[in-house]
mmCIF file of C-alpha atoms (C1' of nucleotides) in Angstrom:
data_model
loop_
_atom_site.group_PDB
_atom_site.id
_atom_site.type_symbol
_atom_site.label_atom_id
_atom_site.label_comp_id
_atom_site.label_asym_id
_atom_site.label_seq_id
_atom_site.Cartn_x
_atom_site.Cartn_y
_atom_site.Cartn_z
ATOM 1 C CA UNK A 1 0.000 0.000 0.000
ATOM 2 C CA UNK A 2 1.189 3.323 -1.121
ATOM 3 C CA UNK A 3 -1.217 5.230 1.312
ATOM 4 C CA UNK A 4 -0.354 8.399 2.986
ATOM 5 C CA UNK A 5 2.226 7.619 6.284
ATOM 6 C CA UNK A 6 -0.178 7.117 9.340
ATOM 7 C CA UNK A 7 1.532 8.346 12.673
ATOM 8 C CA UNK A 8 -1.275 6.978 14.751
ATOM 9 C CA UNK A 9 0.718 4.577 16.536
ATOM 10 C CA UNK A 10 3.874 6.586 16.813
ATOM 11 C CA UNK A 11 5.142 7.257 20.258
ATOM 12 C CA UNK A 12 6.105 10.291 19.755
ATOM 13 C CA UNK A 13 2.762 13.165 21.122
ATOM 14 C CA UNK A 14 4.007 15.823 18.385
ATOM 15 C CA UNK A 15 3.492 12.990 15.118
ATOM 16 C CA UNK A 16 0.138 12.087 17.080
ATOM 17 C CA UNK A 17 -0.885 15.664 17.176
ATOM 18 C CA UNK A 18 -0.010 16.114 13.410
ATOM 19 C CA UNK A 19 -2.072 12.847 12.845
ATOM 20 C CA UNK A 20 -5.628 14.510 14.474
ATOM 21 C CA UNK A 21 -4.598 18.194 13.194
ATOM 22 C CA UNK A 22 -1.903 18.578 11.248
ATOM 23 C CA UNK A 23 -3.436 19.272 7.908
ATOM 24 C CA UNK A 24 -3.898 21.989 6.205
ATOM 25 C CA UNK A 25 -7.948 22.539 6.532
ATOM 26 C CA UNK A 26 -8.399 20.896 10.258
ATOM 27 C CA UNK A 27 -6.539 23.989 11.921
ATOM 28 C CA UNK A 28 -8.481 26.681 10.054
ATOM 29 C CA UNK A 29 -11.282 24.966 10.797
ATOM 30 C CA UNK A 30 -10.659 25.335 14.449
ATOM 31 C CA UNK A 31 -9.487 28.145 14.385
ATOM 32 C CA UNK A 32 -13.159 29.361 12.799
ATOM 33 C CA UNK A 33 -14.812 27.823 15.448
ATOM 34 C CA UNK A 34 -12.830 29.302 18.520
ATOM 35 C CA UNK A 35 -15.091 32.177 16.751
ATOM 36 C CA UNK A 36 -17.417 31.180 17.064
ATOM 37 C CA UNK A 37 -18.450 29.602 13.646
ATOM 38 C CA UNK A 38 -20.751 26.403 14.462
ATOM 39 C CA UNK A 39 -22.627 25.834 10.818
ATOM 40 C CA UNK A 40 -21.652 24.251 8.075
ATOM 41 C CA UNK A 41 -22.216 26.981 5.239
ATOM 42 C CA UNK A 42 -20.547 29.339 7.193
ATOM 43 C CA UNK A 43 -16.815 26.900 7.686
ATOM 44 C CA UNK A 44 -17.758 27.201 3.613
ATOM 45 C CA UNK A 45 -17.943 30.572 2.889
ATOM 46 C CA UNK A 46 -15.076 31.632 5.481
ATOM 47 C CA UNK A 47 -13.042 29.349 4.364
ATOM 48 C CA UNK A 48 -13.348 29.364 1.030
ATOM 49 C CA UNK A 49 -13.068 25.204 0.975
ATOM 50 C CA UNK A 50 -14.513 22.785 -1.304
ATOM 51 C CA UNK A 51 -17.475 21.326 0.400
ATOM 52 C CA UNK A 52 -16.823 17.581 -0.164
ATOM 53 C CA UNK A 53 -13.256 18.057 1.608
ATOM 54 C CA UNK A 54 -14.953 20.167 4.410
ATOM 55 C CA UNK A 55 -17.420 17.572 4.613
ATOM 56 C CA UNK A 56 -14.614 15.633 5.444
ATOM 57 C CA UNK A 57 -12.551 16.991 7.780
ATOM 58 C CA UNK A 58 -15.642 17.873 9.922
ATOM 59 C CA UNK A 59 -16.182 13.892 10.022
ATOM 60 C CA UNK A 60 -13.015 13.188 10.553
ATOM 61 C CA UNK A 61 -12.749 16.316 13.584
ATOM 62 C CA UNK A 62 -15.710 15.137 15.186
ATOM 63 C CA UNK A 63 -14.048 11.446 14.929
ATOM 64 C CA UNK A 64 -11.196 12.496 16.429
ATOM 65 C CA UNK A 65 -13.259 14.067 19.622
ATOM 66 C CA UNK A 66 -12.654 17.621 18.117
ATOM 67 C CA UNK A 67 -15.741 18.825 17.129
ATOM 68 C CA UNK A 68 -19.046 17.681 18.303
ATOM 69 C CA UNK A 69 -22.003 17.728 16.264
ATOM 70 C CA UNK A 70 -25.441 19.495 18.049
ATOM 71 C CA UNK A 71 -28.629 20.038 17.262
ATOM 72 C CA UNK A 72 -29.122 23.617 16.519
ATOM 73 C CA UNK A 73 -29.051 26.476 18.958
ATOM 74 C CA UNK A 74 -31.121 28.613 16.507
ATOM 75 C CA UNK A 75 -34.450 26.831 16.346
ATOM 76 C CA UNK A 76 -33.464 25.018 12.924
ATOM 77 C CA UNK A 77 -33.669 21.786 11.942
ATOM 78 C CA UNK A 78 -29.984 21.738 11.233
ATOM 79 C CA UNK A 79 -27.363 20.324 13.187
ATOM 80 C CA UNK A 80 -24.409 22.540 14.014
ATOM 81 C CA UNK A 81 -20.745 21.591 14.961
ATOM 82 C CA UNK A 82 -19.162 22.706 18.196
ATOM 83 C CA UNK A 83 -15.513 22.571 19.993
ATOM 84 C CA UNK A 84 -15.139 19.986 22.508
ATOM 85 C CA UNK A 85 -12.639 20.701 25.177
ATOM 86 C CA UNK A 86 -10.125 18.996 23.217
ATOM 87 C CA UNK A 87 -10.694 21.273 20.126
ATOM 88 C CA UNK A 88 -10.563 24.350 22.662
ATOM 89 C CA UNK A 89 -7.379 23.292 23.521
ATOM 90 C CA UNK A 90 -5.975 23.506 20.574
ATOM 91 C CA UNK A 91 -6.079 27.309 21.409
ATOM 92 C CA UNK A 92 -2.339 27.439 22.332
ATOM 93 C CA UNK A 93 -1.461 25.482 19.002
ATOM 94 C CA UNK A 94 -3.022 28.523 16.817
ATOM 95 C CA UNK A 95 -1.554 31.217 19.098
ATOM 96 C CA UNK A 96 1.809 29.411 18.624
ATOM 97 C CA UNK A 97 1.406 29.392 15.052
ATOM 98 C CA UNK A 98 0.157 33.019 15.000
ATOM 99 C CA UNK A 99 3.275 34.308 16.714
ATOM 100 C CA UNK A 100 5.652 32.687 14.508
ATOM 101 C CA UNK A 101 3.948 34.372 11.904
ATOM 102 C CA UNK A 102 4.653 37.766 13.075
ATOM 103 C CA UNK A 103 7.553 37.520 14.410
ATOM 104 C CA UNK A 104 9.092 35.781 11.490
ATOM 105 C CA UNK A 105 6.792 36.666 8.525
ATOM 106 C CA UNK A 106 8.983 38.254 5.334
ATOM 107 C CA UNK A 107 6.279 40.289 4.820
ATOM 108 C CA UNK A 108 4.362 41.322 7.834
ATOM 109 C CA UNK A 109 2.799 44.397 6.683
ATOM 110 C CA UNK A 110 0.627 41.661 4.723
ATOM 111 C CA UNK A 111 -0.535 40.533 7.783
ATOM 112 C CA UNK A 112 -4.214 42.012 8.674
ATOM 113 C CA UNK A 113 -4.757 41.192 12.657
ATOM 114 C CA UNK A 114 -3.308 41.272 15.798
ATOM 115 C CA UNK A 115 -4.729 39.259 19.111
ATOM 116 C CA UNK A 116 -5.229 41.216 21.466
ATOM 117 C CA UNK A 117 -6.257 41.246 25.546
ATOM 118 C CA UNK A 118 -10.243 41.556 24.860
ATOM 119 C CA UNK A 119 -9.954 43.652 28.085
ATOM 120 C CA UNK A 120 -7.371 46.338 27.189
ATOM 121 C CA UNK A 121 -7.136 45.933 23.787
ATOM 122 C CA UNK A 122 -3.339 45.448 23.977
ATOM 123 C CA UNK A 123 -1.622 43.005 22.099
ATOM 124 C CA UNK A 124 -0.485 39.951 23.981
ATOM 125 C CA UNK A 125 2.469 38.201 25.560
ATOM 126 C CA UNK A 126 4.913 35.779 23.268
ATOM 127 C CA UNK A 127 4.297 32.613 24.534
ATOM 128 C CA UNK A 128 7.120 30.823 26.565
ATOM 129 C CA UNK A 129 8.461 27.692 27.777
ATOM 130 C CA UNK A 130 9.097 27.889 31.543
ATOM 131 C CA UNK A 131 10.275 25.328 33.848
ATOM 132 C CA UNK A 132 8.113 24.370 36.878
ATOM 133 C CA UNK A 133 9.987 27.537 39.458
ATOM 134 C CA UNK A 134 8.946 29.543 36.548
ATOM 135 C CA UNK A 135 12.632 29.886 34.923
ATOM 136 C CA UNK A 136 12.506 30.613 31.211
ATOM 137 C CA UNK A 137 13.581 27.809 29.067
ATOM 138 C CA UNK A 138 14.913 27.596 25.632
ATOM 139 C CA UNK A 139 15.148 24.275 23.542
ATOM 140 C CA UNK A 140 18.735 23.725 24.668
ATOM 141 C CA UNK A 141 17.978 24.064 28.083
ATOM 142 C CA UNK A 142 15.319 20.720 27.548
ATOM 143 C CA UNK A 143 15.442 17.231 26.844
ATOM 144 C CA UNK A 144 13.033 14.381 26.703
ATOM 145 C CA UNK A 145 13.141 11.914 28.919
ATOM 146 C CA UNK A 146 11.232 8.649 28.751
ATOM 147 C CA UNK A 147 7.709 8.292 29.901
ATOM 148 C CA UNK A 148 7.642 6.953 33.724
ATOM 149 C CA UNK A 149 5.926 3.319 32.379
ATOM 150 C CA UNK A 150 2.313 3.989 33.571
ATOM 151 C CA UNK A 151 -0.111 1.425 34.617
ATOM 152 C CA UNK A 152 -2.603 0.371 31.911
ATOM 153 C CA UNK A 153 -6.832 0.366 33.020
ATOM 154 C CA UNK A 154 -6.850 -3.159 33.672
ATOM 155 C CA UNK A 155 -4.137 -5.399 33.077
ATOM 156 C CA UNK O 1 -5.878 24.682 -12.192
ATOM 157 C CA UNK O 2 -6.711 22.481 -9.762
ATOM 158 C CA UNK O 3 -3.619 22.790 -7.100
ATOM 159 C CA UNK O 4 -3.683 22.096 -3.602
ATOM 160 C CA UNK O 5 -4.794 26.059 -2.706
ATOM 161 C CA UNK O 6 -2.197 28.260 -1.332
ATOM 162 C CA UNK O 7 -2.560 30.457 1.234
ATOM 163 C CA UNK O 8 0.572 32.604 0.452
ATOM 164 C CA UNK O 9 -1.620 35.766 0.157
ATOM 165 C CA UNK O 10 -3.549 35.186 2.805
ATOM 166 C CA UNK O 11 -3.819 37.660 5.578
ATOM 167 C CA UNK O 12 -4.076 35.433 8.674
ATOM 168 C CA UNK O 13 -1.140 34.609 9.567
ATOM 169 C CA UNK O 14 -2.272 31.325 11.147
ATOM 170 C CA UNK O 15 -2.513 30.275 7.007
ATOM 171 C CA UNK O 16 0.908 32.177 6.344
ATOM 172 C CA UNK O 17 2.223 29.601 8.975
ATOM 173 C CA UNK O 18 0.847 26.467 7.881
ATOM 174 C CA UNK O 19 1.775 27.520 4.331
ATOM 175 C CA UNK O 20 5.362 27.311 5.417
ATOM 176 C CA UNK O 21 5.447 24.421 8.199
ATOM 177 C CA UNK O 22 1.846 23.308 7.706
ATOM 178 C CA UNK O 23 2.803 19.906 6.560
ATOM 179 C CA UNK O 24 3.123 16.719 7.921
ATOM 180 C CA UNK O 25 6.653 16.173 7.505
ATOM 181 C CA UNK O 26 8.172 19.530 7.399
ATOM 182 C CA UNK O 27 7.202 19.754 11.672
ATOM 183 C CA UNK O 28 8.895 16.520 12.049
ATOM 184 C CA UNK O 29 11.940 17.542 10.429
ATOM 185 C CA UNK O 30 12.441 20.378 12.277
ATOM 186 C CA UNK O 31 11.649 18.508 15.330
ATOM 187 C CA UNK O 32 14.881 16.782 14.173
ATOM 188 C CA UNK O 33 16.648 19.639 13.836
ATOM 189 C CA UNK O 34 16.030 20.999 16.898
ATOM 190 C CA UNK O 35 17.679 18.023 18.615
ATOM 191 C CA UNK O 36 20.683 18.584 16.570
ATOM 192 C CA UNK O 37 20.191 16.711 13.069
ATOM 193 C CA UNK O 38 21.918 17.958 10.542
ATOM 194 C CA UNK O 39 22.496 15.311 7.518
ATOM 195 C CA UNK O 40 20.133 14.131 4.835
ATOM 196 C CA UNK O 41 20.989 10.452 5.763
ATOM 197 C CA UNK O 42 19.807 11.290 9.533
ATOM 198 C CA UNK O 43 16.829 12.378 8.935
ATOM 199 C CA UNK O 44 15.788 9.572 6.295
ATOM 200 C CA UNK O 45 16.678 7.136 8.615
ATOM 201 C CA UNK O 46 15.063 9.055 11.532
ATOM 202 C CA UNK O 47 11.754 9.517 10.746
ATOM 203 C CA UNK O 48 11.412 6.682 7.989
ATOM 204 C CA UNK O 49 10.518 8.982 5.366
ATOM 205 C CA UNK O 50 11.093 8.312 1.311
ATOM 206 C CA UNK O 51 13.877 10.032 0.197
ATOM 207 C CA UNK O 52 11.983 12.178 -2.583
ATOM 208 C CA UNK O 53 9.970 13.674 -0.222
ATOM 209 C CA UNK O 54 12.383 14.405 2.230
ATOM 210 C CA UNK O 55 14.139 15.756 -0.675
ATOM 211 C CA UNK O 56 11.469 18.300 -1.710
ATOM 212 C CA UNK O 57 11.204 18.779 2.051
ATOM 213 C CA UNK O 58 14.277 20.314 2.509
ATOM 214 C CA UNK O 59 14.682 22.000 -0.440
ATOM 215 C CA UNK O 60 11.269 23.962 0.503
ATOM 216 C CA UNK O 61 12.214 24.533 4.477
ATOM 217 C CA UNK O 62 15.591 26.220 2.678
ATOM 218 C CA UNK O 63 13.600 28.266 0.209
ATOM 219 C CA UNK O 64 11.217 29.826 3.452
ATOM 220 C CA UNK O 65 14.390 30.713 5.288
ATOM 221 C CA UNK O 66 13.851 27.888 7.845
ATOM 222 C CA UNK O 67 16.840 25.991 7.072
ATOM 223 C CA UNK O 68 20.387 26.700 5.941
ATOM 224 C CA UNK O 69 22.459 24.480 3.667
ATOM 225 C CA UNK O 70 25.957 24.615 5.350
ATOM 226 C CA UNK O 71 29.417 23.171 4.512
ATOM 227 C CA UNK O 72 29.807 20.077 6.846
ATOM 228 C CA UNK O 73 31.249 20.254 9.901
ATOM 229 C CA UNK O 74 33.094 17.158 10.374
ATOM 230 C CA UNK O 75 35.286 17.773 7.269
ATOM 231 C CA UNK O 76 33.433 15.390 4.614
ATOM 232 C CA UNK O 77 32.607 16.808 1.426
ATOM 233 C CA UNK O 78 28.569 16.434 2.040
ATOM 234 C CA UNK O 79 26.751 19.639 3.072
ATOM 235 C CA UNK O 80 24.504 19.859 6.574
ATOM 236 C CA UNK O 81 21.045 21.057 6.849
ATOM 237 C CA UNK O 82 20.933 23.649 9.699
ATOM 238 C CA UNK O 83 18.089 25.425 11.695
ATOM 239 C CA UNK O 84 17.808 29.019 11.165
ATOM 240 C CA UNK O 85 16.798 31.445 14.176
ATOM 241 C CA UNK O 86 13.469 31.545 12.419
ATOM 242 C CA UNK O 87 13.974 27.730 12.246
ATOM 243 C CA UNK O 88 14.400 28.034 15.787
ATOM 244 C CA UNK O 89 11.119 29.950 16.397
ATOM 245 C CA UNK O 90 9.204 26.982 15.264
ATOM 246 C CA UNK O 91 9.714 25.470 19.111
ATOM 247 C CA UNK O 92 6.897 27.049 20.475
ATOM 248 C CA UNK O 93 4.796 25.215 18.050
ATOM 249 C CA UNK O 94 5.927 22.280 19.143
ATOM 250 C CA UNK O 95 5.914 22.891 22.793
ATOM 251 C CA UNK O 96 2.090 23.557 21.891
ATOM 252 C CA UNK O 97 1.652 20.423 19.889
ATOM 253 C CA UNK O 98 3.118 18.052 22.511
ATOM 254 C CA UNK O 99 0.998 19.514 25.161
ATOM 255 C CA UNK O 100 -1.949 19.029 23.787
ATOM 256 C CA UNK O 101 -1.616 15.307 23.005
ATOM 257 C CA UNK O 102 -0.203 15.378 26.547
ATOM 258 C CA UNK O 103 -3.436 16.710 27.521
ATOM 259 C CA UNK O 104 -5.675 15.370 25.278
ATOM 260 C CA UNK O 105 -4.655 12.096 23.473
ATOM 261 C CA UNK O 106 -6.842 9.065 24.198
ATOM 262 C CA UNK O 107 -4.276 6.871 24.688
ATOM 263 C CA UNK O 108 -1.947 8.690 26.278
ATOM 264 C CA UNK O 109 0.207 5.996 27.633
ATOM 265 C CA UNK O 110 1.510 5.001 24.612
ATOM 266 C CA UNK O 111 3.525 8.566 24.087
ATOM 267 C CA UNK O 112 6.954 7.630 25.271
ATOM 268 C CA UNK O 113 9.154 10.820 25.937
ATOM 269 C CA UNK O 114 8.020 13.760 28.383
ATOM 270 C CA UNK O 115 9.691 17.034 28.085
ATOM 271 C CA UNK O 116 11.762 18.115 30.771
ATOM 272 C CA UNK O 117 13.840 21.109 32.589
ATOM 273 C CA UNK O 118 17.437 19.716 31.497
ATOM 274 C CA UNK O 119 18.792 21.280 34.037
ATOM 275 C CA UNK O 120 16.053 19.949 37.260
ATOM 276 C CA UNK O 121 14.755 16.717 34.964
ATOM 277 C CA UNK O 122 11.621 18.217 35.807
ATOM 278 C CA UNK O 123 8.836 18.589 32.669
ATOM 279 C CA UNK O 124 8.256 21.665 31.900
ATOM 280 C CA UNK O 125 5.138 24.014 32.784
ATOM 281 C CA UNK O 126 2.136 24.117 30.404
ATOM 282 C CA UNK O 127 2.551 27.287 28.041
ATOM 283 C CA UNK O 128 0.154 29.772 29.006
ATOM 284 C CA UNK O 129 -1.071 32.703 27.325
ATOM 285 C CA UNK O 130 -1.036 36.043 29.256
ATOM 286 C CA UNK O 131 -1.806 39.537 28.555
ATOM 287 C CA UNK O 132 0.682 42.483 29.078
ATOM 288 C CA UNK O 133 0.530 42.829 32.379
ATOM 289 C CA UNK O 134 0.395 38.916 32.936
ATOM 290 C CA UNK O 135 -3.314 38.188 33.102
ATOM 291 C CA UNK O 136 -3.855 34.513 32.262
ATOM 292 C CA UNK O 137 -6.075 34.464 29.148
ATOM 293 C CA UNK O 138 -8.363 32.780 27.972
ATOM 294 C CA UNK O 139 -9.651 32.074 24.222
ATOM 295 C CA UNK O 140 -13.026 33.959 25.414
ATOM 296 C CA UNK O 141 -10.712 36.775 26.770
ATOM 297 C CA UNK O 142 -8.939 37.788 23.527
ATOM 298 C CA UNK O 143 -10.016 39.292 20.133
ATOM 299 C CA UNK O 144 -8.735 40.045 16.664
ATOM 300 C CA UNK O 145 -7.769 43.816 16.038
ATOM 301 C CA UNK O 146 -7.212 44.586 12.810
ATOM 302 C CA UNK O 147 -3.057 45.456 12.294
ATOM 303 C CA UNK O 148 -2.666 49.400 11.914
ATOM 304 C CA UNK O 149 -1.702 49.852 8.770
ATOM 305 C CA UNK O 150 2.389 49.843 8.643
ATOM 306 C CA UNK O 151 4.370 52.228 6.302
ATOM 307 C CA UNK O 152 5.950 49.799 3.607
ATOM 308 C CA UNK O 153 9.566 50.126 3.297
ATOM 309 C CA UNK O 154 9.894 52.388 0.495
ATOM 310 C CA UNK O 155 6.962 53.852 -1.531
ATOM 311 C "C1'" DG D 1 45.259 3.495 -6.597
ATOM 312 C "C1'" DC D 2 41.246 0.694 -7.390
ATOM 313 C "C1'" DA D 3 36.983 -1.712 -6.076
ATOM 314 C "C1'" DA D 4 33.236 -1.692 -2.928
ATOM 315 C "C1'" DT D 5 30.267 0.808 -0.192
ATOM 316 C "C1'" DT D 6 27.956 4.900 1.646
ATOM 317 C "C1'" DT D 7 25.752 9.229 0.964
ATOM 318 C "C1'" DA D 8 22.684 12.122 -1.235
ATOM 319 C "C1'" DG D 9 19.937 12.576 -4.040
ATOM 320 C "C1'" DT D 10 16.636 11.980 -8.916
ATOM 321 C "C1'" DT D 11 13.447 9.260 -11.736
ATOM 322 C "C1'" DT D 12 9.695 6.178 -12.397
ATOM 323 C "C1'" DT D 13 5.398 4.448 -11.460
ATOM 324 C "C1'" DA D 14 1.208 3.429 -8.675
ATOM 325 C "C1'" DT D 15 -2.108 5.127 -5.705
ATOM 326 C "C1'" DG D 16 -4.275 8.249 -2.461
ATOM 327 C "C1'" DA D 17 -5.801 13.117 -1.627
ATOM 328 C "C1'" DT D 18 -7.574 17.490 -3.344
ATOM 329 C "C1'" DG D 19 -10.414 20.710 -5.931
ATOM 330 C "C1'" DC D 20 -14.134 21.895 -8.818
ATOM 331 C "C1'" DA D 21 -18.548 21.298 -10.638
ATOM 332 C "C1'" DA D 22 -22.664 19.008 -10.883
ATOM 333 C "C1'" DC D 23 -26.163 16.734 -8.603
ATOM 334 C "C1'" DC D 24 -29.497 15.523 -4.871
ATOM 335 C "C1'" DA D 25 -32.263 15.505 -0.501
ATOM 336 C "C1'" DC D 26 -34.274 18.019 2.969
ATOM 337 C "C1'" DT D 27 -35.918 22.682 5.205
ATOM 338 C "C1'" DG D 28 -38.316 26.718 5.626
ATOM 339 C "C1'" DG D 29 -41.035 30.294 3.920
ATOM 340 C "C1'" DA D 30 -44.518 32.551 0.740
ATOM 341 C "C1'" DT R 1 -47.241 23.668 -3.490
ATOM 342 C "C1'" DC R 2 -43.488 25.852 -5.437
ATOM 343 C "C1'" DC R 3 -38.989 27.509 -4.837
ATOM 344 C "C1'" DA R 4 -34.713 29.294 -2.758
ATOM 345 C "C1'" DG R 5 -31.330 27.994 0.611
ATOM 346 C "C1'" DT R 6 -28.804 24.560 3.409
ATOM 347 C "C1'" DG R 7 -26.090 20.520 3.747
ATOM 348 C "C1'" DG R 8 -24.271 17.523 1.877
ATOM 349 C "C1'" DT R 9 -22.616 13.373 -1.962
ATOM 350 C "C1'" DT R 10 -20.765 11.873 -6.457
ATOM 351 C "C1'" DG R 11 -17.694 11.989 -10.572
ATOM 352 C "C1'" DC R 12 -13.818 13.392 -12.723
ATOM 353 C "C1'" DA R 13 -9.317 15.678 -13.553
ATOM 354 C "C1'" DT R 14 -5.180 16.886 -11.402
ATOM 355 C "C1'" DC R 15 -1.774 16.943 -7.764
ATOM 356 C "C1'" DA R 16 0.990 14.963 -4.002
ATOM 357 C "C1'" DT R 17 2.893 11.050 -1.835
ATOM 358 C "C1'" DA R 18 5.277 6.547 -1.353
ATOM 359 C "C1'" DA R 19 8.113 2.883 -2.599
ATOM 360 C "C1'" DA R 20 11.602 1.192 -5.306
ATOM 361 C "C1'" DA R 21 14.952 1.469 -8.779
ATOM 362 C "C1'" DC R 22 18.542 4.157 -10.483
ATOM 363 C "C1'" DT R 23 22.651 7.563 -10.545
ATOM 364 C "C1'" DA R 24 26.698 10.027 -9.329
ATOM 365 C "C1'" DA R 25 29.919 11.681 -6.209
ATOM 366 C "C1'" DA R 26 32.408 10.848 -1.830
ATOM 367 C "C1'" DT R 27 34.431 7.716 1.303
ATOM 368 C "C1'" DT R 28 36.384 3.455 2.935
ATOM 369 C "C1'" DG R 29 38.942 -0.838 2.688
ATOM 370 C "C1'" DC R 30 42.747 -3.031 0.985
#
DNA sequence: GCAATTTAGTTTTATGATGCAACCACTGGA
DNA sequence: TCCAGTGGTTGCATCATAAAACTAAATTGC
């Protein structure tokens, strides 16, 4: 079989990530919803997508605990799709992603929005890495170290 | 034409991102990098990867400014593959990614590595995002403001 | 110094994924 | 009941990916 690498049963959390979001529509997707965006037209129309690939991604989001799929908060018949607390917490993942952006971008003046404190309207912190007394880290000053075997659920 | 779309011209910069390191592989191989991989060989054998792709890979992390070609630095002829500080920016990303299949993977004893403090061996502290003055945010807290409009460089 | 092997790719070919357009079923409203 | 809008599915052309075979230069062994 020629198919497209799986990483689903790699040990490694950052190929298992990539295997639930690391395409090229899933994060967008997300990323519309943290806004709020629940229906399916409207992934369509901000997005821009084809709807058979939306179509699935949403499947495969909701599959993958992302998304959840609800019946309508507007009185519709329609069903709408909402974050899970999983797909919230892919928040730091897009603000990541966001920052590297604009801080690295070779054109930033293309760039059409800032996040910003809701509050003050200032923009936010740069996310860092800090170790548990709150010392800043940078990848030199980590390593991996192996999982601590943990105890299956039953046997 | 019927090519994958580009987001290239897009103005969120969460799409400028994922047009550069959006892929599948191209996170992985800078995952490599970070922990010090440098040949062509190394990262084929690494991360199991055909050597075309890894091939176009590469060649496309070097054309975004992401990675450097460099003249070996053990003496051999063959040329190294080396991070870039915007390479380097990419951690963050990472950091993100790993903690959320940390957080959220189903099966999370099967990830094998946890990343720690080098210099405690402790893992590290969940990134958080915080405003200017170091209010913990939440998604709900912050908003999009549109950029103000920069002065290009130059007419 | 020459053959064998390693390294770093490119080429070839098969198949899966993507994108567009067309089509279809169901809803909601006049 | 007709008809526009919503929420998809299907078919087809094209693109990307994967595996394997192939190539050429660099390195190693002798």
């Amino acid at each position: 079989m020629v198919k497209r690498t799986s990483f689903e049963g790699d040990a490694c959390p950052i190929a298992r990530s990539l295997e639930a979001i690391g395409d090229w529509w899933s994060l967008l997707i997300i990323r519309e919803a943290l806004f709020g965006v629940r229906r399916f037209g409207e992934f369509q129309s901000k997005l821009g997508m084809a709807k058979n690939i939306l179509s699935v991604r949403l499947r495969a989001l909701v599959d993958h605990g992302i998304l959840t799929t609800a019946p309508a908060s507007d009185g519709s018949a329609y069903q709408e799709y909402v974050l899970t607390p999983k797909g919230r917490g892919v928040f730091p993942v897009l603000v990541a992603l966001r920052q590297w952006s604009e801080e690295f971008d070779d054109r930033p003046e293309e760039i059409a929005t800032i996040l910003v404190d809701r509050d003050k309207g200032r923009p936010v912190k740069k996310l860092e890495l800090r170790a548990e007394d709150g010392r800043l880290l940078t990848p030199a000053e980590t390593t991996l170290k192996p999982q601590p075997a943990r105890r299956r659920r039953s046997a």
